[in-house]
Tab-separated table of C-alpha atoms in Angstrom:
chain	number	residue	atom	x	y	z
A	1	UNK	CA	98.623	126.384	126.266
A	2	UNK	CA	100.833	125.062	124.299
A	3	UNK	CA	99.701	121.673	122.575
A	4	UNK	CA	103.243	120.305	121.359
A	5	UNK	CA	106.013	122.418	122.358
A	6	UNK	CA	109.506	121.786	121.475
A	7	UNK	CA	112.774	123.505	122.147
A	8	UNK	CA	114.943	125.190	120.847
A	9	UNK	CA	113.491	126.739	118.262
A	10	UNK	CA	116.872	127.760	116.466
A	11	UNK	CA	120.029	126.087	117.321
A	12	UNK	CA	123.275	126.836	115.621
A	13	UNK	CA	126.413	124.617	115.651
A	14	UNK	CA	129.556	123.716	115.008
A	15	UNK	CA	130.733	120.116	113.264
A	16	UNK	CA	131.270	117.361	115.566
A	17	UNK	CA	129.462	118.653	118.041
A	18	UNK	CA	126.417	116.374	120.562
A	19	UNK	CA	123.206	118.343	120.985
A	20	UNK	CA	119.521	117.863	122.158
A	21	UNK	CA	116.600	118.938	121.086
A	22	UNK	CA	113.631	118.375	123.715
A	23	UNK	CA	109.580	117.780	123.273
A	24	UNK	CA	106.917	117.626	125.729
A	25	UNK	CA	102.803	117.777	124.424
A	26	UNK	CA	100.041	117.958	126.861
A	27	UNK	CA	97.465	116.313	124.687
A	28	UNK	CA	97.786	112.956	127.131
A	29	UNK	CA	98.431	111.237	123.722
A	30	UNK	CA	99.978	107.735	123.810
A	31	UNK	CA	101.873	108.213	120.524
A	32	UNK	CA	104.927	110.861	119.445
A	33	UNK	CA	107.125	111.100	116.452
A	34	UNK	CA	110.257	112.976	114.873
A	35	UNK	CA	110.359	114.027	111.625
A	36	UNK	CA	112.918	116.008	109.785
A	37	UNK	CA	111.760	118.193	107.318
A	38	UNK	CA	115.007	119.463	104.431
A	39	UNK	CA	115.018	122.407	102.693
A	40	UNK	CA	113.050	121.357	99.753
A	41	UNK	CA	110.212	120.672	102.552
A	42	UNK	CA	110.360	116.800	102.269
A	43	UNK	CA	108.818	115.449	105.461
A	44	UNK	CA	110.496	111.914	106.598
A	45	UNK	CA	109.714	110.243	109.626
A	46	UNK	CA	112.502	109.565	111.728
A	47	UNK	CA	111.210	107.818	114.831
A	48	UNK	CA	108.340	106.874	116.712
A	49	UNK	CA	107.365	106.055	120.243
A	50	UNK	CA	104.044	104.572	121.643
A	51	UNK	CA	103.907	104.271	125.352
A	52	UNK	CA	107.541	104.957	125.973
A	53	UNK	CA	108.485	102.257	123.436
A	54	UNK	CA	110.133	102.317	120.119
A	55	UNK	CA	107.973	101.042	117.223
A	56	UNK	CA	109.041	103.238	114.420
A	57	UNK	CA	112.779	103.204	113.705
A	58	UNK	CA	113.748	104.811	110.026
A	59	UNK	CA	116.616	104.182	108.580
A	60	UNK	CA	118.314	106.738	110.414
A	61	UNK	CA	122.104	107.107	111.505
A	62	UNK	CA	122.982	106.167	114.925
A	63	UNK	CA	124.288	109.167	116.218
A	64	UNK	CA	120.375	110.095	116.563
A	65	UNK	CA	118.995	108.480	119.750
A	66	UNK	CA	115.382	109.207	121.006
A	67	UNK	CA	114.972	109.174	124.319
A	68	UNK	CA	111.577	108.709	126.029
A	69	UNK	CA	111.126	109.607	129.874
A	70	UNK	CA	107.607	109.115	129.762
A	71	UNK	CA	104.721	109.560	127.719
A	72	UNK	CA	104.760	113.068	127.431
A	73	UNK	CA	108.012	113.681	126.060
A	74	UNK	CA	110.182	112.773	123.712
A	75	UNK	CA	113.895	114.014	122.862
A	76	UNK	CA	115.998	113.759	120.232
A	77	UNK	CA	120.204	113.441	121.044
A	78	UNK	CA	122.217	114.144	117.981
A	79	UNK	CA	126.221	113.001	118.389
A	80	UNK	CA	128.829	113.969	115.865
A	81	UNK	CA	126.695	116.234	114.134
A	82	UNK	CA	127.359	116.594	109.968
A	83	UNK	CA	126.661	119.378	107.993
A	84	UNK	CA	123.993	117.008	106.047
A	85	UNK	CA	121.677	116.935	109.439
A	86	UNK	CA	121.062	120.789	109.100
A	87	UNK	CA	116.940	120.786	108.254
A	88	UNK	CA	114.355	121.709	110.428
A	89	UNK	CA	113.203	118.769	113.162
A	90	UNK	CA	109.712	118.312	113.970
A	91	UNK	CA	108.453	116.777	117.258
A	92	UNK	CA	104.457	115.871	116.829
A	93	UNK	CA	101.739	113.403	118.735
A	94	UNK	CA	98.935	111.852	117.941
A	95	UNK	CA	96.451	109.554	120.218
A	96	UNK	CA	95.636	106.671	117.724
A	97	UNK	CA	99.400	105.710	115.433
A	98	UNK	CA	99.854	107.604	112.765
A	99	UNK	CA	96.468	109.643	112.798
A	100	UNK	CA	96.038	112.896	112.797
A	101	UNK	CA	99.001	114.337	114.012
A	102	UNK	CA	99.877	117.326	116.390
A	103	UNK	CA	103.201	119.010	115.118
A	104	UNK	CA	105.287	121.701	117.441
A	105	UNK	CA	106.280	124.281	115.639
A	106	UNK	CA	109.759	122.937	114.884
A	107	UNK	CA	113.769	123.193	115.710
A	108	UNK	CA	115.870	124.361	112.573
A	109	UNK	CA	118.878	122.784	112.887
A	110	UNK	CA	122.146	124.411	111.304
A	111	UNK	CA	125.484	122.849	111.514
A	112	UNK	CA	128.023	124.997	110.456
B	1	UNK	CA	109.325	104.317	100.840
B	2	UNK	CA	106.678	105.354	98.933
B	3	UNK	CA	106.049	109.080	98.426
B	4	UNK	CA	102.846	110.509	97.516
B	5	UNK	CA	103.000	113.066	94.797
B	6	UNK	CA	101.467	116.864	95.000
B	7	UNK	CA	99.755	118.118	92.262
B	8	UNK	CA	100.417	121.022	90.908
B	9	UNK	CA	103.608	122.191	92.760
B	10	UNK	CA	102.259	125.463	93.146
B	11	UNK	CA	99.282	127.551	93.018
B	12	UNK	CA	98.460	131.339	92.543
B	13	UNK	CA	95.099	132.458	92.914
B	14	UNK	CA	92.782	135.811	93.655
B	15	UNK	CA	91.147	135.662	96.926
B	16	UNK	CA	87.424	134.437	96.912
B	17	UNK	CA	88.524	131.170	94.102
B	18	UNK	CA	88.726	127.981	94.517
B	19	UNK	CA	91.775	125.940	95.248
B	20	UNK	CA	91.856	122.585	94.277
B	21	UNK	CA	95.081	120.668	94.949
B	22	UNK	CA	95.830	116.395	94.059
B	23	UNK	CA	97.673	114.316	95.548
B	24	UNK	CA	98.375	110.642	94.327
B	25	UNK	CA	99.708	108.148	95.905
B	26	UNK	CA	101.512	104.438	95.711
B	27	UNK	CA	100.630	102.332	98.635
B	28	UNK	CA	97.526	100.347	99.551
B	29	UNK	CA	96.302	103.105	102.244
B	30	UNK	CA	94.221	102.903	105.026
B	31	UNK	CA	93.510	106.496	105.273
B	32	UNK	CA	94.488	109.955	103.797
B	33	UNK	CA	95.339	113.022	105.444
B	34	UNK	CA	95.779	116.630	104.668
B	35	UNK	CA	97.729	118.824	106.315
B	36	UNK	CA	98.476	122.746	106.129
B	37	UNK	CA	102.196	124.546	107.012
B	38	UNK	CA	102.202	127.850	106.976
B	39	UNK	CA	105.828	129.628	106.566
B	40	UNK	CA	108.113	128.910	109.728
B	41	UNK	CA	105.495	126.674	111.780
B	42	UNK	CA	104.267	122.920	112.158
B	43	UNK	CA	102.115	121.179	110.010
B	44	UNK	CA	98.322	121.344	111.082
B	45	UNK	CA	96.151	118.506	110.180
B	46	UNK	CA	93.346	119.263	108.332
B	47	UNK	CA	91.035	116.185	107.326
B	48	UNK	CA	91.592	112.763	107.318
B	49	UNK	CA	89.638	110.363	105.042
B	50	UNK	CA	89.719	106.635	105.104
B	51	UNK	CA	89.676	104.222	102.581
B	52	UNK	CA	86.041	103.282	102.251
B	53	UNK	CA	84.898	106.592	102.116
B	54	UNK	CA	85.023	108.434	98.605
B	55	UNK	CA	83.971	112.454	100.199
B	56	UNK	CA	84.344	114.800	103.044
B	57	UNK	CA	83.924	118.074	104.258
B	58	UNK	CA	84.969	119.870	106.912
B	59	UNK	CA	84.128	123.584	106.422
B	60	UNK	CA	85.427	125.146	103.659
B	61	UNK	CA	87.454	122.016	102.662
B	62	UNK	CA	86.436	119.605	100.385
B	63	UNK	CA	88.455	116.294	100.057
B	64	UNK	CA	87.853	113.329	97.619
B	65	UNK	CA	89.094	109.730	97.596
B	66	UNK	CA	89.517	107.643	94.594
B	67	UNK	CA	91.069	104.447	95.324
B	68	UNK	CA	90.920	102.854	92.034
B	69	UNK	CA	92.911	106.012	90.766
B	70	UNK	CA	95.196	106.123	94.330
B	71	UNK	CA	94.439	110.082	94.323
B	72	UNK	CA	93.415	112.078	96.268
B	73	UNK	CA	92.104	116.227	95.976
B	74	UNK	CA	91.571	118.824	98.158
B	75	UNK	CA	89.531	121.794	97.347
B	76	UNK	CA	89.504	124.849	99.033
B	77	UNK	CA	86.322	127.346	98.840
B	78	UNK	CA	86.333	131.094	98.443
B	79	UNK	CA	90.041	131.193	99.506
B	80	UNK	CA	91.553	133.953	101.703
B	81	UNK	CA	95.209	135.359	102.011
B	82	UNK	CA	95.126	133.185	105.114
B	83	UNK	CA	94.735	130.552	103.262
B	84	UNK	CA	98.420	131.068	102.068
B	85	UNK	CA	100.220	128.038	103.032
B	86	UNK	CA	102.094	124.853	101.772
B	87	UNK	CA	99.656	121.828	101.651
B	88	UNK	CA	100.737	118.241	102.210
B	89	UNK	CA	98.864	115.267	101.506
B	90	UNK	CA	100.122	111.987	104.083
B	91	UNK	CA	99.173	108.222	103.160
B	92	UNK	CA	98.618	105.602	106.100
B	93	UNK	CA	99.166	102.456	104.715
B	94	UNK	CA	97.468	100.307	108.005
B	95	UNK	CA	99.943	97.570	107.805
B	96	UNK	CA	103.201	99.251	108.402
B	97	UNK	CA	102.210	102.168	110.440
B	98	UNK	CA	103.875	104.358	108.567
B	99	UNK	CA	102.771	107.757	107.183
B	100	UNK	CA	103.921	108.887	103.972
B	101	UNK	CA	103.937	112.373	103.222
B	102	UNK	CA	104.010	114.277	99.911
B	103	UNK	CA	106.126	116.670	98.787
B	104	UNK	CA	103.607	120.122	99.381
B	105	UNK	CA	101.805	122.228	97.239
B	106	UNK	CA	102.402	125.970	98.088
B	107	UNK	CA	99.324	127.947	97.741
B	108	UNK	CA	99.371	131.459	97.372
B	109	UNK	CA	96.087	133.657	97.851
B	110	UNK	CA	96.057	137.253	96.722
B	111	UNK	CA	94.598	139.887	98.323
C-alpha cells in the first residue's frame, strides 16, 4: 500500500488556467506538508497542516489554497496558473512536525 | 530562510567506496535529517540526528553532528549503483517549525 499517494502524477496546462492536485497518506499521521521542488531541485516548503489546521504558511501567492478535509488528506488548488509555478509539487506527512517526513512520489507541474 | 549548503555538489565513485557527503548549515537546529531522491520519485528520509548527539548509524550510513562547526556529514559504506541518488540534508530549527532543506548532492555509483 501506498504510504503517501498523490495525484496526478503529470499534469500539463495551459496559462490562466485553476487546477488541483490531491493527497491522501495512510500513515494515521497528524501532520502533512507541500513542497515545491524547481528544476534546479531546491526543496521549499509551501504549506503545512496539523490536525486539519494551518500552521505553516510560506510566503506563497494566493492563488495556492490548501485545502484540508480531514487528517488524511491534503490538496493543493492552484488559480490563474503562471508559467513560473511549473516545478514538481510534493505532498509528504510526518507524525511529530517537521520530523521525518513521508514524501509521495510527486506531481510535475507544467504550464505551458 | 536559511538554506543549508551541500557539500560537494556532486560525487562519482566505483562501487564498493565510500561516500561521504557535508552539509552545513545556518540556523540554531534542533535536529538534522538526511534524506535520499532517487531520479523521478519522493524524497526518503534516511536518519535524523538531534542536536545533543554528535554520531549515528543506521546500517550502512554513518552521520556526524558538529554543532560548534553547524555541519553536518553523511557517509555512505561500500556503495552500490543503488546507491545512485541525490542526497539532501534538512535543518529543524525547534522554534519555528520549519525545515530547511539543502540544495542535494547527486551521487553517482559505478558499476
Amino acid at each position: 500500500d501506498t504510504a503517501v499517494s498523490q495525484t496526478p502524477k503529470y499534469l500539463v496546462t495551459q496559462m490562466g488556467n485553476d487546477k488541483s492536485i490531491k493527497c491522501e497518506q495512510n500513515l494515521g499521521h497528524d501532520t502533512m506538508y507541500w513542497y515545491k521542488q524547481d528544476s534546479k531541485k531546491f526543496l521549499k516548503i509551501m504549506f503545512s497542516y496539523n490536525n486539519k489546521e494551518l500552521i505553516i504558511n510560506e510566503t506563497v501567492p494566493n492563488r495556492f489554497s490548501p485545502k484540508s478535509p480531514d487528517k488524511a488528506h491534503l490538496n493543493l488548488h492552484i488559480n490563474s496558473l503562471e508559467l513560473g509555478d511549473s516545478a514538481v509539487y510534493f505532498c509528504a506527512s510526518s507524525q511529530i512536525l517537521q520530523e521525518r517526513l513521508f514524501f509521495g512520489s510527486g506531481t510535475q507541474l507544467s504550464v505551458l | 530562510s536559511q538554506q543549508g549548503e551541500e557539500d560537494p555538489q556532486a560525487l562519482s565513485i566505483q562501487e564498493g567506496e565510500n561516500a561521504t557527503m557535508n552539509c552545513s548549515y545556518k540556523t540554531s537546529i534542533n535536529n538534522l535529517q538526511w534524506y535520499r531522491q532517487n531520479s523521478g520519485r519522493g524524497l526518503v528520509h534516511l536518519i535524523l540526528i538531534r542536536s545533543n548527539e554528535r554520531e549515528k548509524h543506521s546500517g550502512r550510513l554513518r552521520v556526524t553532528l558538529d554543532t560548534s562547526k553547524k555541519s553536518s556529514s553523511l557517509l555512505i559504506t561500500a556503495s552500490r549503483a543503488a546507491d545512485t541518488a541525490s542526497y539532501f540534508c534538512a535543518e529543524g530549527d525547534g522554534a519555528n517549525s520549519k525545515l530547511t532543506f539543502g540544495k542535494g548532492i547527486t551521487l553517482s555509483v559505478r558499476p
